[in-house]
Short mmCIF file of C-alpha atoms in Angstrom, two decimals:
data_model
loop_
_atom_site.label_atom_id
_atom_site.label_comp_id
_atom_site.label_asym_id
_atom_site.label_seq_id
_atom_site.Cartn_x
_atom_site.Cartn_y
_atom_site.Cartn_z
CA MET A 1430 0.00 0.00 0.00
CA ASN A 1431 1.20 3.40 -0.79
CA GLU A 1432 1.84 5.43 2.23
CA ASP A 1433 0.97 8.68 0.46
CA ARG A 1434 -2.65 7.65 -0.23
CA THR A 1435 -5.52 8.32 2.10
CA PRO A 1436 -7.93 5.56 3.23
CA ASP A 1437 -10.58 6.82 0.80
CA GLU A 1438 -8.12 6.70 -2.16
CA GLU A 1439 -7.10 3.21 -1.27
CA ARG A 1440 -10.69 2.03 -1.27
CA ALA A 1441 -11.39 3.73 -4.67
CA ALA A 1442 -8.20 2.48 -6.30
CA PRO A 1443 -8.42 -0.92 -8.01
CA ALA A 1444 -6.65 -3.86 -6.58
CA PRO A 1445 -3.40 -4.98 -8.12
CA GLY A 1446 -4.01 -7.24 -11.05
CA GLU A 1447 -7.57 -6.06 -11.55
CA ALA A 1448 -8.44 -5.44 -15.24
CA LEU A 1449 -8.99 -1.85 -16.18
CA GLY A 1450 -9.76 -2.54 -19.81
CA PRO A 1451 -8.90 -4.89 -22.60
CA GLY A 1452 -5.30 -6.11 -22.11
CA ARG A 1453 -4.49 -3.76 -19.18
CA LEU A 1454 -4.13 -4.30 -15.38
CA ALA A 1455 -4.40 -1.83 -12.57
CA ASP A 1456 -0.73 -1.92 -11.67
CA GLU A 1457 0.43 -1.69 -15.37
CA PRO A 1458 1.19 1.77 -16.70
CA ALA A 1459 0.29 2.77 -20.29
CA ALA A 1460 2.91 1.71 -22.78
CA GLY A 1461 5.39 4.47 -23.53
CA ARG A 1462 3.53 7.02 -21.46
CA PRO A 1463 4.60 7.91 -17.93
CA GLU A 1464 2.08 8.61 -15.30
CA PRO A 1465 0.84 12.12 -15.01
CA GLY A 1466 3.21 14.29 -13.05
CA LEU A 1467 6.10 11.86 -13.33
CA SER A 1468 9.07 11.78 -15.63
CA GLY A 1469 10.32 8.73 -17.43
CA SER A 1470 12.35 7.68 -14.34
CA GLY A 1471 9.39 7.99 -12.01
CA ARG A 1472 10.47 11.30 -10.58
CA PRO A 1473 8.10 14.26 -10.45
CA ARG A 1474 8.32 16.29 -13.71
CA PRO A 1475 8.95 20.00 -13.39
CA ALA A 1476 6.25 22.24 -14.83
CA ALA A 1477 6.93 23.89 -18.24
CA PRO A 1478 7.04 27.65 -18.41
CA ALA A 1479 3.86 27.74 -20.42
CA GLU A 1480 2.08 25.50 -18.01
CA ALA A 1481 3.26 27.59 -15.16
CA ALA A 1482 1.80 30.68 -16.77
CA GLY A 1483 -1.48 28.93 -17.54
CA GLY A 1484 -0.82 28.77 -21.36
CA VAL A 1485 -0.69 25.95 -23.86
CA PRO A 1486 2.19 23.56 -23.43
CA PRO A 1487 4.89 23.98 -26.06
CA GLY A 1488 4.68 21.60 -29.00
CA PRO A 1489 6.07 21.19 -32.52
CA GLU A 1490 3.79 23.91 -33.93
CA SER A 1491 4.72 26.45 -31.29
CA ALA A 1492 8.39 25.84 -32.00
CA ARG A 1493 8.10 27.20 -35.59
CA PRO A 1494 8.86 30.89 -36.17
CA THR A 1495 5.73 32.88 -36.97
CA GLN A 1496 5.31 36.07 -38.98
CA PRO A 1497 4.59 39.14 -36.93
CA GLN A 1498 0.96 40.13 -37.26
CA PRO A 1499 -0.04 43.78 -37.33
CA PRO A 1500 -2.00 44.93 -34.35
CA GLU A 1501 -5.74 45.01 -34.60
CA GLY A 1502 -7.18 48.20 -36.10
CA GLU A 1503 -3.98 48.88 -38.08
CA ALA A 1504 -4.37 48.69 -41.93
CA GLN A 1505 -2.10 46.37 -43.85
CA ASP A 1506 0.31 47.72 -46.43
CA ALA A 1507 -1.49 48.67 -49.72
CA PRO A 1508 -0.14 47.27 -53.01
CA ALA A 1509 2.19 49.41 -55.07
CA PRO A 1510 0.52 51.80 -57.56
CA GLY A 1511 -0.35 50.01 -60.82
CA GLN A 1512 -0.09 46.57 -59.21
CA PRO A 1513 -3.29 44.61 -58.49
CA GLY A 1514 -3.84 43.54 -54.92
CA PRO A 1515 -4.35 39.94 -53.80
CA GLY A 1516 -7.63 38.27 -54.64
CA PRO A 1517 -10.07 36.71 -52.18
CA LYS A 1518 -8.21 33.37 -52.26
CA GLY A 1519 -4.70 34.73 -52.54
CA GLU A 1520 -4.81 34.91 -56.35
CA PRO A 1521 -3.60 38.13 -58.09
CA ARG A 1522 -6.43 40.57 -58.72
CA LEU A 1523 -6.91 41.63 -62.41
CA THR A 1524 -6.78 45.25 -63.50
CA GLY A 1525 -9.64 46.91 -65.41
CA ARG A 1526 -7.83 46.57 -68.75
CA GLN A 1527 -7.16 42.88 -68.15
CA ARG A 1528 -10.80 42.27 -67.24
CA LEU A 1529 -11.91 44.09 -70.42
CA ALA A 1530 -9.54 42.02 -72.58
CA ALA A 1531 -10.74 38.82 -70.94
CA GLY A 1532 -14.34 39.79 -71.65
CA LEU A 1533 -13.72 40.60 -75.31
CA TRP A 1534 -11.47 37.68 -76.28
CA PRO A 1535 -12.16 35.00 -77.12
CA PRO A 1536 -15.44 36.28 -78.61
CA ARG A 1537 -18.56 34.53 -77.53
CA LEU A 1538 -21.10 35.08 -80.31
CA SER A 1539 -24.57 33.73 -80.37
CA ARG A 1540 -26.83 33.16 -83.34
CA ASN A 1541 -28.86 36.28 -82.63
CA GLN A 1542 -25.69 38.41 -82.57
CA LEU A 1543 -24.57 37.05 -85.94
CA ILE A 1544 -27.98 37.82 -87.48
CA ALA A 1545 -27.90 41.36 -86.06
CA ALA A 1546 -24.39 41.90 -87.45
CA ALA A 1547 -25.48 40.73 -90.91
CA LEU A 1548 -28.50 43.06 -90.87
CA LEU A 1549 -26.33 46.02 -89.84
CA PHE A 1550 -23.87 45.25 -92.66
CA VAL A 1551 -26.66 45.18 -95.25
CA LEU A 1552 -28.08 48.44 -93.86
CA GLY A 1553 -24.68 50.16 -94.00
CA LEU A 1554 -24.10 48.97 -97.57
CA GLY A 1555 -27.48 50.34 -98.65
CA LEU A 1556 -26.75 53.71 -97.03
CA ALA A 1557 -23.35 53.91 -98.78
CA ILE A 1558 -24.94 53.20 -102.18
CA GLN A 1559 -27.63 55.81 -101.52
CA VAL A 1560 -25.05 58.45 -100.56
CA GLN A 1561 -22.99 57.71 -103.67
CA ALA A 1562 -26.04 57.97 -105.92
CA THR A 1563 -27.02 61.25 -104.26
CA SER A 1564 -23.55 62.78 -104.62
CA GLU A 1565 -23.66 62.29 -108.41
CA ASP A 1566 -26.46 64.88 -108.64
CA ASP A 1567 -24.61 67.47 -106.52
CA ALA A 1568 -23.41 69.34 -109.62
CA LEU A 1569 -26.97 70.00 -110.76
CA ARG A 1570 -28.22 70.67 -107.25
CA GLY A 1571 -25.60 73.36 -106.75
CA ALA A 1572 -26.30 75.06 -110.07
CA ARG A 1573 -28.19 78.30 -110.25
CA GLN A 1574 -31.67 78.59 -111.72
CA GLU A 1575 -30.37 80.39 -114.83
CA ASP A 1576 -27.86 77.59 -115.47
CA LEU A 1577 -30.54 74.92 -115.12
CA VAL A 1578 -32.81 76.77 -117.55
CA ARG A 1579 -29.96 77.11 -120.04
CA ILE A 1580 -29.12 73.39 -119.78
CA LEU A 1581 -32.76 72.48 -120.39
CA ASP A 1582 -32.90 74.79 -123.38
CA GLU A 1583 -29.77 73.20 -124.88
CA LEU A 1584 -31.25 69.74 -124.42
CA ASP A 1585 -34.47 70.84 -126.08
CA ASP A 1586 -32.56 72.36 -129.00
CA ARG A 1587 -30.52 69.21 -129.51
CA THR A 1588 -33.67 67.12 -129.42
CA THR A 1589 -35.25 69.42 -132.00
CA ARG A 1590 -32.23 69.17 -134.30
CA LEU A 1591 -32.24 65.37 -134.07
CA GLU A 1592 -35.95 65.26 -134.84
CA GLU A 1593 -35.45 67.53 -137.85
CA GLU A 1594 -32.63 65.32 -139.09
CA GLN A 1595 -34.84 62.27 -138.71
CA GLU A 1596 -37.65 63.96 -140.65
CA ARG A 1597 -35.25 64.93 -143.42
CA LEU A 1598 -33.93 61.39 -143.76
CA ASP A 1599 -37.47 60.01 -143.77
CA SER A 1600 -38.39 62.48 -146.51
CA GLN A 1601 -35.40 61.40 -148.61
CA ARG A 1602 -36.35 57.78 -148.24
CA SER A 1603 -39.93 58.54 -149.30
CA GLU A 1604 -38.73 60.49 -152.33
CA LEU A 1605 -36.51 57.62 -153.39
CA GLU A 1606 -39.33 55.13 -153.00
CA ASN A 1607 -41.96 57.25 -154.80
CA SER A 1608 -39.84 58.88 -157.49
CA SER A 1609 -40.35 57.62 -161.05
CA ASP A 1610 -36.69 58.22 -161.80
CA GLN A 1611 -34.99 56.80 -158.75
CA ALA A 1612 -31.53 57.10 -160.30
CA GLU A 1613 -31.87 60.87 -160.82
CA GLU A 1614 -33.21 61.36 -157.30
CA ALA A 1615 -30.34 59.36 -155.89
CA ARG A 1616 -27.83 61.54 -157.77
CA ARG A 1617 -29.49 64.71 -156.48
CA GLN A 1618 -29.34 63.52 -152.90
CA THR A 1619 -25.75 62.45 -153.39
CA ARG A 1620 -24.78 65.94 -154.54
CA GLU A 1621 -26.59 67.46 -151.53
CA ARG A 1622 -24.82 65.12 -149.21
CA GLU A 1623 -21.51 66.00 -150.81
CA ARG A 1624 -22.06 69.69 -150.14
CA GLN A 1625 -22.90 68.98 -146.51
CA LEU A 1626 -19.79 66.89 -146.04
CA GLY A 1627 -17.75 69.56 -147.83
CA ILE A 1628 -18.88 72.15 -145.29
CA LEU A 1629 -17.87 69.90 -142.42
CA ALA A 1630 -14.54 69.09 -144.06
CA GLY A 1631 -13.85 72.73 -144.94
CA THR A 1632 -13.50 72.11 -148.68
CA VAL A 1633 -16.45 74.37 -149.63
CA GLY A 1634 -17.61 77.73 -148.35
CA ALA A 1635 -20.69 78.22 -146.17
CA ARG A 1636 -23.20 80.94 -145.43
CA GLY A 1637 -25.95 81.20 -142.85
CA PRO A 1638 -27.04 82.55 -139.47
CA GLY A 1639 -24.59 82.56 -136.61
CA ILE A 1640 -22.41 84.83 -134.47
CA GLN A 1641 -19.26 86.89 -134.83
CA LEU A 1642 -16.90 86.58 -131.85
CA GLU A 1643 -13.93 88.92 -131.30
CA ILE A 1644 -11.29 88.54 -128.57
CA ARG A 1645 -8.79 91.33 -127.83
CA ALA A 1646 -6.13 90.57 -125.24
CA PRO A 1647 -2.36 90.55 -124.70
CA ALA A 1648 -0.43 87.60 -126.07
CA ASP A 1649 0.23 86.15 -122.61
CA VAL A 1650 -3.52 85.99 -121.86
CA VAL A 1651 -4.85 84.15 -124.91
CA LYS A 1652 -3.11 80.81 -125.22
CA SER A 1653 -3.84 77.88 -127.50
CA GLY A 1654 -5.77 76.13 -124.74
CA ARG A 1655 -8.18 79.06 -124.43
CA LEU A 1656 -8.96 79.03 -128.15
CA LEU A 1657 -9.45 75.27 -128.12
CA ASP A 1658 -11.90 75.58 -125.20
CA ALA A 1659 -13.87 78.18 -127.15
CA ILE A 1660 -14.05 75.85 -130.19
CA GLN A 1661 -15.28 72.97 -128.02
CA GLU A 1662 -18.05 75.09 -126.45
CA LEU A 1663 -19.17 76.33 -129.89
CA ARG A 1664 -19.30 72.79 -131.29
CA ALA A 1665 -21.24 71.59 -128.25
CA ALA A 1666 -23.78 74.38 -128.92
CA GLY A 1667 -24.31 73.23 -132.52
CA ALA A 1668 -21.77 75.20 -134.58
CA GLU A 1669 -21.55 73.80 -138.13
CA ALA A 1670 -18.75 75.90 -139.63
CA ILE A 1671 -16.00 77.91 -137.85
CA GLU A 1672 -13.33 80.25 -139.13
CA ILE A 1673 -10.65 82.09 -137.09
CA ASN A 1674 -8.67 84.89 -138.76
CA ASP A 1675 -9.14 83.37 -142.24
CA VAL A 1676 -8.20 79.87 -141.05
CA ARG A 1677 -10.87 77.17 -141.43
CA VAL A 1678 -11.38 75.06 -138.30
CA VAL A 1679 -12.32 71.41 -138.91
CA ALA A 1680 -12.15 68.14 -137.02
CA ASP A 1681 -8.37 67.67 -137.32
CA THR A 1682 -7.36 71.29 -136.65
CA TYR A 1683 -4.64 71.71 -134.02
CA PHE A 1684 -3.52 74.72 -131.92
CA THR A 1685 -0.03 75.51 -130.62
CA ASP A 1686 1.48 78.45 -128.72
CA ALA A 1687 3.80 80.79 -130.61
CA ASP A 1688 5.72 83.98 -129.94
CA GLY A 1689 3.22 86.82 -129.77
CA GLY A 1690 0.19 84.66 -130.55
CA VAL A 1691 -1.05 81.19 -131.50
CA ARG A 1692 -0.52 78.86 -134.46
CA ILE A 1693 -3.58 77.22 -136.05
CA ASP A 1694 -2.68 74.31 -138.31
CA GLY A 1695 0.81 75.81 -138.49
CA ARG A 1696 -0.38 79.32 -139.45
CA ALA A 1697 0.46 82.15 -137.01
CA VAL A 1698 -2.46 84.28 -135.81
CA SER A 1699 -2.52 87.03 -133.20
CA SER A 1700 -4.91 89.36 -131.38
CA PRO A 1701 -7.57 90.33 -132.19
CA TYR A 1702 -8.97 86.86 -132.77
CA ARG A 1703 -12.08 87.02 -134.98
CA PHE A 1704 -14.41 84.02 -135.07
CA GLN A 1705 -16.97 83.50 -137.84
CA VAL A 1706 -19.38 80.82 -136.62
CA ILE A 1707 -22.43 79.44 -138.45
CA GLY A 1708 -25.17 77.95 -136.30
CA GLN A 1709 -28.27 78.84 -134.32
CA PRO A 1710 -27.54 82.25 -132.69
CA LYS A 1711 -29.87 81.64 -129.76
CA ASP A 1712 -27.83 78.55 -128.89
CA LEU A 1713 -24.33 79.84 -129.61
CA GLU A 1714 -24.49 83.12 -127.68
CA PRO A 1715 -25.72 81.63 -124.34
CA ALA A 1716 -23.15 78.84 -124.64
CA MET A 1717 -20.31 81.37 -124.75
CA ASN A 1718 -21.71 83.40 -121.84
CA ILE A 1719 -22.06 80.43 -119.52
CA PRO A 1720 -20.89 81.25 -115.96
CA GLY A 1721 -17.33 80.08 -115.51
CA GLY A 1722 -16.90 79.55 -119.27
CA VAL A 1723 -14.28 80.80 -121.67
CA VAL A 1724 -15.67 84.32 -122.10
CA GLN A 1725 -15.99 84.94 -118.36
CA SER A 1726 -12.50 83.52 -117.78
CA LEU A 1727 -10.96 85.76 -120.45
CA GLN A 1728 -12.74 88.82 -119.13
CA GLY A 1729 -11.45 88.02 -115.66
CA ASP A 1730 -7.88 88.12 -117.06
CA GLY A 1731 -8.39 91.52 -118.68
CA ALA A 1732 -9.44 90.50 -122.19
CA THR A 1733 -12.22 92.20 -124.16
CA VAL A 1734 -14.77 89.83 -125.70
CA THR A 1735 -17.51 90.92 -128.11
CA ILE A 1736 -20.31 88.64 -129.39
CA THR A 1737 -22.51 89.84 -132.27
CA PRO A 1738 -25.42 87.68 -133.53
CA SER A 1739 -26.00 87.82 -137.29
CA GLU A 1740 -28.31 86.26 -139.84
CA ASN A 1741 -25.68 86.26 -142.59
CA VAL A 1742 -22.34 84.92 -141.49
CA VAL A 1743 -19.92 83.96 -144.26
CA VAL A 1744 -17.28 81.28 -143.77
CA ASP A 1745 -15.24 81.25 -146.98
CA ALA A 1746 -11.82 80.08 -145.80
CA LEU A 1747 -11.10 76.72 -147.43
CA ARG A 1748 -8.67 73.92 -146.92
CA SER A 1749 -7.65 71.25 -149.35
CA ALA A 1750 -9.07 67.80 -149.02
CA GLN A 1751 -6.58 65.26 -147.77
CA ARG A 1752 -6.76 61.66 -148.79
CA PRO A 1753 -6.65 59.40 -145.74
CA ASP A 1754 -3.67 57.06 -145.54
CA TYR A 1755 -5.38 54.16 -143.77
CA ALA A 1756 -9.16 54.72 -143.55
CA GLN A 1757 -11.25 53.33 -146.40
CA SER A 1758 -14.93 53.50 -147.17
CA SER A 1759 -16.91 50.53 -145.90
CA SER A 1760 -19.83 51.04 -148.32
CA ARG A 1761 -19.97 48.98 -151.53
#
């Protein structure tokens, strides 16, 4: 019996050899574990500093060095500027640009989005075609009322001339069909056609209504290009025969600059430049006075331009007929 125990402890303690549990007796200590309060040699174990202070006994976890924790209420260090802070699970937090890039790529398109994109493409294409078609009429939309009236008058005059030419050809065909002497009628029409072609080719003289145009300007103002522009505007207005300073102007006439003037088909001419033009006066005069045309341009450079309508304009300058080198008649 242990002398340190009281009578009550001895009665409560199990007898030696009494089973305390499966495979254990009362007088047998737990394997590898000393009794509480005793060391491995049976001596009383001194209390650890933590136990003496009422803390947790030191173990393997408490032996590891720990990071110092900031005191409560003190904010942790903020991340450097431009660097994302840690995420909720320790992962790096994405910036706004990175989140935007992740949302845009790879694209996630649905069927409805593809249909909407196709409809928008078709709508944009239609608008582009409409704008292009509208811009083609800007020249007429920006024209003044007088210019529009003049353009309509020129179109009407050209239509009238074409209708008259058609009527004349129809009349010739009827005469050939109804004439008793078709050979004589054919010869008459051939001679008439020859005279018309001679006027266009400049091999015969011409007389008729038209205008007389005179340009007075220094030599450095009137260049060959200005005269050529005037010829083009007169032809567009229906001029049938043109003569400049006794030089007949035909389809193959050319203009070059020369000292003190201009050369027409190699012949030198100088100011004043006198045009004899046969055609409809009411068409030729407005064509020359068109805003921004040759006459207005010459007047802006200091030239003096005079236009005189006449019912008897004579174009008698001739040029010799030239046989073509390569072109041949296709009629048989």
